[in-house]
Coordinates of C-alpha atoms in Angstrom, one line a residue:
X364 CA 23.8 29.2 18.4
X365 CA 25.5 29.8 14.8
X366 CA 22.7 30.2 11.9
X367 CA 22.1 26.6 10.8
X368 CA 23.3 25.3 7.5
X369 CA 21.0 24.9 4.6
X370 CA 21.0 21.4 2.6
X371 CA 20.8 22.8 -0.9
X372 CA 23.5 25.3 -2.4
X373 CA 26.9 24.3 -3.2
X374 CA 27.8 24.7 0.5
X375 CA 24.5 22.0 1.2
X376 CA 26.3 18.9 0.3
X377 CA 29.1 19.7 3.4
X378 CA 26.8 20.6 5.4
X379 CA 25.0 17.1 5.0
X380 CA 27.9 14.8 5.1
X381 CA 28.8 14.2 8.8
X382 CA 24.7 14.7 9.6
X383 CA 24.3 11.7 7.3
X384 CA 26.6 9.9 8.9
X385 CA 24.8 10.3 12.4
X386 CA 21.6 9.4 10.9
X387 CA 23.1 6.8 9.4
X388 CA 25.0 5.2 12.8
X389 CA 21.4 6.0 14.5
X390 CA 19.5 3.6 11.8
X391 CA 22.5 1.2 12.5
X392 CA 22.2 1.4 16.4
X393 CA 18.7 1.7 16.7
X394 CA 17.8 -1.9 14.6
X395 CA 20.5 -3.6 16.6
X396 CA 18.7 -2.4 19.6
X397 CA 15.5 -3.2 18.5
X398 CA 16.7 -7.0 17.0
X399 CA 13.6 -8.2 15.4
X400 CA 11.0 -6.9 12.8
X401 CA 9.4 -5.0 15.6
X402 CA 10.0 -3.7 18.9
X403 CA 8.5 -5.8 22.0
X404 CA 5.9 -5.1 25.1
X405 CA 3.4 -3.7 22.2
X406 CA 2.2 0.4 22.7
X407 CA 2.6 0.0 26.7
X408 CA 6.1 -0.6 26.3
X409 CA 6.8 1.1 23.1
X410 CA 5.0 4.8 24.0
X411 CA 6.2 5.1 27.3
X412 CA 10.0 4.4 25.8
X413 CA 9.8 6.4 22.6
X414 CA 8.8 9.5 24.7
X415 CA 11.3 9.3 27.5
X416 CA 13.6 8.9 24.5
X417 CA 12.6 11.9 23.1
X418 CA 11.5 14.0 25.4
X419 CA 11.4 17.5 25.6
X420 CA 10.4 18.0 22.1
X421 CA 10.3 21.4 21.9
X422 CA 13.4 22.6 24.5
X423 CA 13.8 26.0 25.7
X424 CA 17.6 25.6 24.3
X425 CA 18.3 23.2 21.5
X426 CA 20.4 20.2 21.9
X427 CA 21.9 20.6 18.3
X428 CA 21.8 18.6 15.2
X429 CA 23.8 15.7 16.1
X430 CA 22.1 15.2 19.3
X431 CA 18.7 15.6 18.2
X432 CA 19.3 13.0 14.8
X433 CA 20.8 10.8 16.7
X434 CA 18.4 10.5 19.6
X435 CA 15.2 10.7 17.6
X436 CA 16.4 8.6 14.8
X437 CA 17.7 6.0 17.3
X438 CA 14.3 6.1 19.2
X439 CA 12.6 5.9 16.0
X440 CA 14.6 2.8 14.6
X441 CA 14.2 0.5 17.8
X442 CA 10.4 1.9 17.9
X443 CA 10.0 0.8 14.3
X444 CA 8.1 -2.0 12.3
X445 CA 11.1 -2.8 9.9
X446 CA 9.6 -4.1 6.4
X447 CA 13.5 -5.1 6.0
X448 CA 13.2 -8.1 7.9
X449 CA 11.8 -10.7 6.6
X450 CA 9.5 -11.5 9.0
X451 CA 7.7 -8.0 9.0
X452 CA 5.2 -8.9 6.3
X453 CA 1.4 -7.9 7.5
X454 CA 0.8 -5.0 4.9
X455 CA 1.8 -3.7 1.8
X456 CA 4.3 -2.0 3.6
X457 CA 7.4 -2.6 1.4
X458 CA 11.1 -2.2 2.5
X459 CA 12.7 0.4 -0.3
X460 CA 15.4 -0.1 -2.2
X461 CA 18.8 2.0 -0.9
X462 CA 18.8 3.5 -4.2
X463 CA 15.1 5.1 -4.1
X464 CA 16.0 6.3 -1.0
X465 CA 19.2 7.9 -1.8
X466 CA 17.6 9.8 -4.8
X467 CA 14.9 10.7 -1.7
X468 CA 17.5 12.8 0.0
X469 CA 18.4 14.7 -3.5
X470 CA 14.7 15.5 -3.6
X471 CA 14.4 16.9 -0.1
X472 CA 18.0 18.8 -0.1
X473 CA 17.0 20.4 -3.7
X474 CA 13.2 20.6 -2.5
X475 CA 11.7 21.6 -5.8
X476 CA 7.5 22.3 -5.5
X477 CA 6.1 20.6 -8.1
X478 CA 3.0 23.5 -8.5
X479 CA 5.3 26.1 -11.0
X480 CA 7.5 25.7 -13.5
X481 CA 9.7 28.5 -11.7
X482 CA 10.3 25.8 -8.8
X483 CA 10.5 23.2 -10.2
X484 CA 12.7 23.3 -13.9
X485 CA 14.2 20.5 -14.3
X486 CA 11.7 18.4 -11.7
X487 CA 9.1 19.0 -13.9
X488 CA 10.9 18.2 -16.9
X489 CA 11.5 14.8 -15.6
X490 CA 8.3 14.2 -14.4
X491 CA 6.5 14.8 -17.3
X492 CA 8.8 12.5 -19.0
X493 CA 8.3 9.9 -16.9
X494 CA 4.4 9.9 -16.2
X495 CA 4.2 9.9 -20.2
X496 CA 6.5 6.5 -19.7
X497 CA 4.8 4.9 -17.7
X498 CA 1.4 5.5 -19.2
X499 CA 2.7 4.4 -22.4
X500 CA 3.5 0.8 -19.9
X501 CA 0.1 0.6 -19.6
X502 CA -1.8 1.9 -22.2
X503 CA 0.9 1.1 -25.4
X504 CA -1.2 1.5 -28.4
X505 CA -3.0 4.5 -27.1
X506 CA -1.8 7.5 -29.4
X507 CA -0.9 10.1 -26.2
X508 CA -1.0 7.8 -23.3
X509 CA -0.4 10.1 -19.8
X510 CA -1.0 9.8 -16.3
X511 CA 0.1 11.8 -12.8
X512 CA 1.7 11.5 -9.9
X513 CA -0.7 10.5 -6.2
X514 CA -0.1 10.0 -2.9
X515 CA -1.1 6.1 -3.7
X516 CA -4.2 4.4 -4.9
X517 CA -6.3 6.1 -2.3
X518 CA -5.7 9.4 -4.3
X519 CA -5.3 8.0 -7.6
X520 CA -9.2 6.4 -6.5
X521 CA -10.5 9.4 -6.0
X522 CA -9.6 11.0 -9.3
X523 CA -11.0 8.7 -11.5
X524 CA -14.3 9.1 -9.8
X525 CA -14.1 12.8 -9.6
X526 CA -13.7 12.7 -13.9
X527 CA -15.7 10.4 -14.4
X528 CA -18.3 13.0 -12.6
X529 CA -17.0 15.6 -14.6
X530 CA -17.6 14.2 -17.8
X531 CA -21.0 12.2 -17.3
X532 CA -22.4 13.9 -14.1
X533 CA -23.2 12.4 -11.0
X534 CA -22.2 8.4 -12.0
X535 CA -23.3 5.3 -10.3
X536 CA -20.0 3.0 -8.9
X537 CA -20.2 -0.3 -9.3
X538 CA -17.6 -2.3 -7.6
X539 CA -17.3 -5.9 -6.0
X540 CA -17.2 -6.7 -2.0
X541 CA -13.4 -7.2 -2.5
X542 CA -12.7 -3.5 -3.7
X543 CA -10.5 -0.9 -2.2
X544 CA -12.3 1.0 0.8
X545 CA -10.7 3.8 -1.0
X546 CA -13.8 4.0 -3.4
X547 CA -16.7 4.1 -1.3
X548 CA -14.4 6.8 0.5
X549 CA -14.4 8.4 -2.8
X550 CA -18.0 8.7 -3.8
X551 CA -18.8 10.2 -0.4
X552 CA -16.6 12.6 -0.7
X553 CA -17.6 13.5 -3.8
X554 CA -21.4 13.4 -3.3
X555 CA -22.1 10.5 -5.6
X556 CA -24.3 7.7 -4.7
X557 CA -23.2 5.3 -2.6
X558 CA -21.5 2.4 -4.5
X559 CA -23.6 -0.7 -5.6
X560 CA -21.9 -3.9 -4.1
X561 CA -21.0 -7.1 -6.5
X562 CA -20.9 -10.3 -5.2
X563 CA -17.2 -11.6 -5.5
X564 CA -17.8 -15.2 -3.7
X565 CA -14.3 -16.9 -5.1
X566 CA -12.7 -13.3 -4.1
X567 CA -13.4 -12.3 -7.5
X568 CA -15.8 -10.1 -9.1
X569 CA -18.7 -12.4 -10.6
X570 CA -19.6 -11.4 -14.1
X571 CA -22.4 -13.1 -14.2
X572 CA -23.9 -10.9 -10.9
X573 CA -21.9 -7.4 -12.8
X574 CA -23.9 -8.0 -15.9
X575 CA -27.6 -8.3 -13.8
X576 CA -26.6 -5.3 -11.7
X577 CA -25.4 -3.5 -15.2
X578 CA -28.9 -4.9 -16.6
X579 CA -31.2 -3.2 -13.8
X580 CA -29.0 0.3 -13.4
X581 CA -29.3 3.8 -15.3
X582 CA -26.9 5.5 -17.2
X583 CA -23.9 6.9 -16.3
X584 CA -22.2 4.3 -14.7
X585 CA -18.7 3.0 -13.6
X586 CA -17.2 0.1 -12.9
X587 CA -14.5 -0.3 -10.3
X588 CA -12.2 -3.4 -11.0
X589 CA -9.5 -4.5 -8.9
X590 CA -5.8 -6.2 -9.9
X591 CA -4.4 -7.1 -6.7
X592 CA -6.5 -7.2 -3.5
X593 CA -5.5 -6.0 -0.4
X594 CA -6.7 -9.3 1.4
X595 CA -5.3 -12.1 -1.0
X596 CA -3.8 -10.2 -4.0
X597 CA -6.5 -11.8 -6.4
X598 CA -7.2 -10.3 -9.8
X599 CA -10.6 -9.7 -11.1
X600 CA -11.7 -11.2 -14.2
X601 CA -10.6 -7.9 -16.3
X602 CA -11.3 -8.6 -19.8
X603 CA -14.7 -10.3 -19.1
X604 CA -15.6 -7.3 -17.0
X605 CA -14.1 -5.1 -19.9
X606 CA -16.4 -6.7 -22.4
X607 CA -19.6 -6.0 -20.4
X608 CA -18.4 -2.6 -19.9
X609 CA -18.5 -2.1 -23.6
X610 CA -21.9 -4.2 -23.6
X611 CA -23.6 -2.1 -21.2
X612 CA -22.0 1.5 -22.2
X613 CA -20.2 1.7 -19.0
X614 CA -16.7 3.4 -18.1
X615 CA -14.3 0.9 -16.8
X616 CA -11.5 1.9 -14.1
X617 CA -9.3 -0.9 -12.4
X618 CA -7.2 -0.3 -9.2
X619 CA -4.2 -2.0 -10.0
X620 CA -2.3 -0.5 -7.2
X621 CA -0.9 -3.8 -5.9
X622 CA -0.8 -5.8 -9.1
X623 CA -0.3 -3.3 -11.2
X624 CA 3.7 -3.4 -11.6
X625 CA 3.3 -7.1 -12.7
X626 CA 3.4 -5.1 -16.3
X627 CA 7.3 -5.6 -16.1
X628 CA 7.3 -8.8 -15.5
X629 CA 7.0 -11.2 -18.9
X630 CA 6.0 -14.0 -16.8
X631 CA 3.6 -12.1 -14.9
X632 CA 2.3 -9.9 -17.3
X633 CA -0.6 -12.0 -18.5
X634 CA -2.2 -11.7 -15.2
X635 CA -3.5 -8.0 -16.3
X636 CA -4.4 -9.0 -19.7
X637 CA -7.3 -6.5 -20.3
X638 CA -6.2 -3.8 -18.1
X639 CA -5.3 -1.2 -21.3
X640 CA -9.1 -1.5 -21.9
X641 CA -9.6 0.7 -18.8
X642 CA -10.5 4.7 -19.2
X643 CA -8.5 4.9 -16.4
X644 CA -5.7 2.8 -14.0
X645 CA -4.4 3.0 -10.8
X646 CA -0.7 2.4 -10.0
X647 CA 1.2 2.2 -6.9
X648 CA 5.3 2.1 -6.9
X649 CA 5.5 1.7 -3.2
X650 CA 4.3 -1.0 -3.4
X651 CA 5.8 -3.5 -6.0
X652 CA 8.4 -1.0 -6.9
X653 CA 10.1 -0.8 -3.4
X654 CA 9.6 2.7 -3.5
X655 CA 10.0 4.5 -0.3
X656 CA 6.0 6.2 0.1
X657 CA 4.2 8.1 -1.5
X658 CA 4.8 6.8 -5.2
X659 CA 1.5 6.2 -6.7
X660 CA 0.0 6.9 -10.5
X661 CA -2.8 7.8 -11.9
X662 CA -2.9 6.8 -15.7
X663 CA -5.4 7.9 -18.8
X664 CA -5.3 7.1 -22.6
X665 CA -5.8 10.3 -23.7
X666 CA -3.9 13.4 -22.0
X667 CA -7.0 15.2 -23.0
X668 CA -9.3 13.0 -20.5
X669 CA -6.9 14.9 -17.1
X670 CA -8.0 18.2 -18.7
X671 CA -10.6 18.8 -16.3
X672 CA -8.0 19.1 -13.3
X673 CA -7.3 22.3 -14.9
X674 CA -6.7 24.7 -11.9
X675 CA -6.2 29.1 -12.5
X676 CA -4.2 30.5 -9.9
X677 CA -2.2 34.0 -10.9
X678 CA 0.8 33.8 -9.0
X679 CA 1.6 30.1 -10.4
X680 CA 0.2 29.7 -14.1
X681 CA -0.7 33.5 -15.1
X682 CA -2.3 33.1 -18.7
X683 CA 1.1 35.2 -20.2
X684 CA 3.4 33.1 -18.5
X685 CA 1.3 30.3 -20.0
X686 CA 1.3 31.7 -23.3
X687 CA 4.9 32.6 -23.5
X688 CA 5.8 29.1 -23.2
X689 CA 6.1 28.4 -19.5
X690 CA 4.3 24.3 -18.5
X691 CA 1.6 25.0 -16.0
X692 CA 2.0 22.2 -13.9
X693 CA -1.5 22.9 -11.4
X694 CA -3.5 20.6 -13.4
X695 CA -1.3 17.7 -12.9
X696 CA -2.6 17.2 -9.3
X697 CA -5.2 18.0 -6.5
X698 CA -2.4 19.2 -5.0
X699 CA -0.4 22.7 -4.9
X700 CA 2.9 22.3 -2.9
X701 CA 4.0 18.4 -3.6
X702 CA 7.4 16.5 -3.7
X703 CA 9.2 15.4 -6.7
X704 CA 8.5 11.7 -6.1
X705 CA 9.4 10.9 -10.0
X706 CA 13.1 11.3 -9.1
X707 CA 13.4 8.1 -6.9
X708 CA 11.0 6.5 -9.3
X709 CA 12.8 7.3 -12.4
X710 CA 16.6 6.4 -11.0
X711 CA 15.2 3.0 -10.1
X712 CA 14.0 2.3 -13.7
X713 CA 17.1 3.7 -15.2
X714 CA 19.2 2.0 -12.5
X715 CA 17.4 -1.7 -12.8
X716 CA 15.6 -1.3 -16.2
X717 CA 13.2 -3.8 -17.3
X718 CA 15.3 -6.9 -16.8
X719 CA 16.4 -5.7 -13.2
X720 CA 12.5 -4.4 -11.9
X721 CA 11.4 -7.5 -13.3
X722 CA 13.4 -9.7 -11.5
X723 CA 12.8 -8.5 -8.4
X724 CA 8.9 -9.1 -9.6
X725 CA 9.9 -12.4 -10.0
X726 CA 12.0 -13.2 -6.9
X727 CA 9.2 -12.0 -4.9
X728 CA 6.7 -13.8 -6.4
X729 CA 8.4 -17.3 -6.8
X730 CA 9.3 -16.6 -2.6
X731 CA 5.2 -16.8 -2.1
X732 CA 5.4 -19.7 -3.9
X733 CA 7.6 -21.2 -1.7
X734 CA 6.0 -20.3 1.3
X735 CA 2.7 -21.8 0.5
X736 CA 4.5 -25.1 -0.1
X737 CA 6.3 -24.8 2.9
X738 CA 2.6 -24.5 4.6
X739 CA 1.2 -27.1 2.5
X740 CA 3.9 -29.0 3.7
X741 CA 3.0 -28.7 7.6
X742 CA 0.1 -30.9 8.7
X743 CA -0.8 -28.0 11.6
X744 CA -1.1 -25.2 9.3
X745 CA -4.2 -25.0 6.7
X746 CA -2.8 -22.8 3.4
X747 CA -6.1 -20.4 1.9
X748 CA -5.2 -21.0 -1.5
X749 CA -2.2 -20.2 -4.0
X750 CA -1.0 -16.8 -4.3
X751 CA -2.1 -14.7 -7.6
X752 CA 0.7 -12.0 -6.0
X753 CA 2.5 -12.1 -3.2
X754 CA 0.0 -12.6 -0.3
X755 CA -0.5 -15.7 1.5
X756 CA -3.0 -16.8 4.0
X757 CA -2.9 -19.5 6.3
X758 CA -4.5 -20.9 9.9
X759 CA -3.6 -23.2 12.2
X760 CA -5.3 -26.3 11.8
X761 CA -8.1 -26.4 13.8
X762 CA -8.1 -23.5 15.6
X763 CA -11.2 -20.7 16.3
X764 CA -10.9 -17.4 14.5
X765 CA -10.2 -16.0 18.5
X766 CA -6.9 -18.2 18.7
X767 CA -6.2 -16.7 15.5
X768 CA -6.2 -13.5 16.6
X769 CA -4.7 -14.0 19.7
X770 CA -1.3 -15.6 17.7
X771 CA -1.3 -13.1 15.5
X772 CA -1.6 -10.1 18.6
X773 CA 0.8 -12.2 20.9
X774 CA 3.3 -12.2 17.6
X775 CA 3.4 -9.0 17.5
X776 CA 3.5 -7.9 21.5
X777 CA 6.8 -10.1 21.8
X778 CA 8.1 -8.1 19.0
X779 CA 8.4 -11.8 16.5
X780 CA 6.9 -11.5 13.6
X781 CA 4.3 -8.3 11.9
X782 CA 1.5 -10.6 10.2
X783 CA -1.5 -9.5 9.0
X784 CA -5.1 -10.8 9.5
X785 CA -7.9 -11.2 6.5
X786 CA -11.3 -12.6 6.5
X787 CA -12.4 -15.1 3.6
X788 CA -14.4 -17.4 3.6
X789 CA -15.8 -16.9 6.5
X790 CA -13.0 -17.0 8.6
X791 CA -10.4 -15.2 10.0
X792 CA -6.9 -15.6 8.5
X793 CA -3.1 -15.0 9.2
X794 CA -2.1 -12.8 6.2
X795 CA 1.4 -12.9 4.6
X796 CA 2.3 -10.2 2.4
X797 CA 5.9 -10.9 0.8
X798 CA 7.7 -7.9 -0.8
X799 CA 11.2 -8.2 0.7
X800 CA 13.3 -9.7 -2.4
X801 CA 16.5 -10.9 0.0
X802 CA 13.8 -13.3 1.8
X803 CA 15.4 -16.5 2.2
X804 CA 14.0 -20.3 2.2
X805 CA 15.6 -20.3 5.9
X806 CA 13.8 -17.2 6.9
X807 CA 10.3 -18.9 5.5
X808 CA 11.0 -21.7 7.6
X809 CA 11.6 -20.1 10.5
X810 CA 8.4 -18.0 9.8
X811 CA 6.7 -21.6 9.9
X812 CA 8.6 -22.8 13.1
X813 CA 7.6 -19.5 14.8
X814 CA 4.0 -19.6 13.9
X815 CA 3.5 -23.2 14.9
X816 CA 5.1 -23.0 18.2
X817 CA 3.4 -20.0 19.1
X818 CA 0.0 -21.5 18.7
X819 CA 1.0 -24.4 21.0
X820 CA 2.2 -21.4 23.3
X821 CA -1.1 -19.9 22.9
X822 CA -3.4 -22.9 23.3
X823 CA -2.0 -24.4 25.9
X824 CA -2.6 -21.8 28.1
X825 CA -5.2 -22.5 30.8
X826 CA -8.1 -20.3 30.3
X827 CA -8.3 -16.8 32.4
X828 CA -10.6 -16.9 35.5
X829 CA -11.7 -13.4 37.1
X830 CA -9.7 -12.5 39.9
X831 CA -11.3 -13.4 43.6
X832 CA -13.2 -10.4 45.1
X833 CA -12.1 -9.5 47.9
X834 CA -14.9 -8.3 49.5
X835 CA -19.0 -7.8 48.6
X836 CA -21.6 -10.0 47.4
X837 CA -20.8 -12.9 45.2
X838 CA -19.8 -12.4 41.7
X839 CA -20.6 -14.4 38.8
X840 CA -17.5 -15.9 36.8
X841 CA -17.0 -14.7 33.4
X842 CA -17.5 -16.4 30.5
X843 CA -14.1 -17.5 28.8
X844 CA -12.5 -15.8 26.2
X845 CA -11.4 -18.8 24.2
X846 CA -14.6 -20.2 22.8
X847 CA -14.8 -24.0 23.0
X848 CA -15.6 -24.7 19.7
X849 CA -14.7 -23.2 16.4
X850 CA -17.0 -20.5 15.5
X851 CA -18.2 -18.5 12.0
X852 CA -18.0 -14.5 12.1
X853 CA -20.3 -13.2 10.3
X854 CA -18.9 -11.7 7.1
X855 CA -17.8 -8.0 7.2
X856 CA -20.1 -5.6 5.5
X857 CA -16.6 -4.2 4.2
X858 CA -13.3 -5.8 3.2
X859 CA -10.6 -5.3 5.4
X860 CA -7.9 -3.7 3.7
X861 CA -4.9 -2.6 4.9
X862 CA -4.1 1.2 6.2
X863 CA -3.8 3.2 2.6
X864 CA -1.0 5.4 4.1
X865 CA 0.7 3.9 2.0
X866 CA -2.0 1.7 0.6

């Protein structure tokens, strides 16, 4: 077998023509075999397939490149949940934009590290540029503004616990029952206490319980906001929790991963009034920014306040390289070898600009909108409340929280529909998170139809009785599974969020 072709070079772009054809025929090939938002039968079907698919994966002799994209890439496209479709709307999982992931495949044929300025030239350049930017979004009277690239708010979390430990010691977190899992996560991995728990009863944070808590606690402390939930997308009170921040002498930090990119948006923009008041923010563009994953931010005021991620390592930021005038990039991450994810983020702002990003804010947006009057509109379905986002929950009228989970799991095992489940108010919920701007009015509707003649699917059926035994003593029957009344979990001693992978 000839030496295989590299994708960078001036020979690279050849070479990854006709194989980005086949990938691109595969993606084609595989959706149409798959034709729905998810493939059916659920993992027993879907395991079994995949791996006959793509089995051996390590041959004795290779099958070459054409063979191997386009079985793999086929097997992965019919075995995929497709954000794309507008019915695949559990998570904040959101389908990105063919132009982010063009600018992808420049990033992986070029391959630049972002850990040394001799890797990375131009990369680096770039990203500097743009993290300045988009702190600047945030923070816009702050004299030098700055911020850094993360794997998503999970990351992004972390670091604005691990400074505010470096600057005041070990801190006390406060944040409310609605937070991020991300940031109890956080404080245990950095040895700080465990995180005292606000009441948020309306899915907010209560002031009024922040400010007792605040009262009773010693110094050092931060507080953990939230803009844009993982469960309903609400937005805690920010400036009120600002101004007993400042009250109290606490630091302030708000994960604005979901809601964060609403900064775009002129309509929406009020919703974060407040959230400049924060020592730090965190940002996710995979999420609201149809960015394929990672594309997350971590944003400061004051470039001087990420100084403490300063990192030595000879071989990448020697003092006399330093000195002579070459950026040392280790302290703008955790990370040493990392992708230059500010290439797809920066062609999709140059590409769409403000009126374009916001737009698609908008579209999305005004499409929850629409769906919760479609569900206020149907006498079978109960809507949780307006969307502050994008999220929308619903029920079936008058169903347990069990049928509610058995919809949603028998949704997804005939491969209709990928929705979500959330807890609130002491039930169970069907979550909706729209981020596909091309979703139509038709495709909400059908959503609606599907749903509701499901659940008549699902209720109707008689309830399951043991098999006979064949032989032995007497068995006692089981006790359904489909309780015959409506019952109350008990709330979750943590919110259920959805898998931070992408956050």
């Amino acid at each position: 077998m000839p030496t295989p072709p590299l994708a960078g070079g001036t020979a690279g772009p050849a070479a990854l023509r006709p194989l980005i054809d086949t990938v691109l025929t595969a993606l084609h090939d595989g959706a149409a075999l798959r034709n729905g938002p998810l493939p059916a039968g659920g993992p027993d079907t879907v395991t079994p397939r995949t791996r006959t698919a793509t089995h051996p994966l390590i041959p004795d002799h290779g099958t070459g490149a054409h063979h191997a994209l386009r079985s793999l890439v086929t097997a992965l496209t019919e075995g995929a949940a497709d954000p794309a479709h507008p019915h695949c709307a559990a998570h904040l999982h959101t389908p990105p934009l063919a132009l982010a992931a063009a600018a992808d495949l420049a990033a992986s044929a070029l391959n630049p590290s972002m850990d040394s300025w001799d890797q990375a030239p131009a990369a680096s350049a770039l990203e500097a540029d743009l993290t300045t930017a988009l702190a600047a979004e945030i923070y816009p009277h702050a004299p030098s503004p700055d911020a850094v690239i993360t794997t998503g708010g999970t990351e992004a979390n972390q670091l604005a616990l691990l400074l505010a430990r470096e600057r005041h010691g070990p801190v006390q977190t406060l944040c409310a029952t609605n937070a991020h899992h991300s940031i109890a996560r956080a404080a245990w991995l950095l040895g700080l206490p465990e995180p005292v728990t606000v009441p948020a009863p309306t899915g907010t944070l209560d002031p009024a319980s922040l400010d007792e808590a605040l009262t009773h606690l010693h110094r050092p402390l931060l507080v953990v906001a939230t803009a844009g939930t993982t469960d309903t997308g609400a937005i805690d009170p920010l400036d009120a929790i600002a101004d007993l921040c400042a009250t109290h002498g606490a630091e302030l930090h708000i994960d604005a991963a979901y809601g964060g990119p609403l900064l775009f948006s002129p309509t929406h923009r009020p919703l974060l009034h407040g959230l400049h008041r924060a020592q730090s923010v965190t940002l996710d563009l995979h999420k609201l920014g149809w960015q394929p994953a990672s594309a997350g931010l971590f944003a400061v005021p004051e470039r001087h306040h990420l100084t403490p991620l300063h990192h030595h390592a000879p071989y990448l930021n020697a003092d006399d390289d330093t000195e002579a005038g070459l950026p040392d990039l280790l302290g703008r991450s955790l990370r040493t070898t990392r992708r230059p994810d500010a290439l797809k983020i920066a062609v999709t702002l140059q590409a769409l600009g403000r009126t374009g990003l916001a737009d698609l804010i908008d579209r999305t947006l005004a499409t929850a909108h629409r769906l919760a009057d479609l569900i206020t509109k149907t006498p079978t379905l109960d809507l949780y409340d307006r969307p502050t986002i994008s999220t929308v929950l619903f029920r079936p009228t008058g169903t347990d929280d069990h049928t509610v989970a058995t919809l949603r799991r028998t949704l997804l095992n005939r491969g209709h529909a990928v929705l979500g489940r959330a807890h609130a108010e002491g039930r169970l919920w069907l979550k909706v998170t729209l981020l596909n701007p091309h979703t139509t009015p038709e495709d909400l509707q059908a959503l609606i139809d599907l749903v509701t003649a499901t659940t008549l699917d699902v209720t109707s059926r008689p309830t399951p009785r043991p098999a006979p035994t064949p032989a032995g003593p007497r068995t006692t029957p089981a006790t359904p599974t489909t309780p015959a009344t409506p019952t109350t979990p008990a709330t979750p001693t943590t919110p259920l969020t959805e898998d931070d992978t992408p956050r």
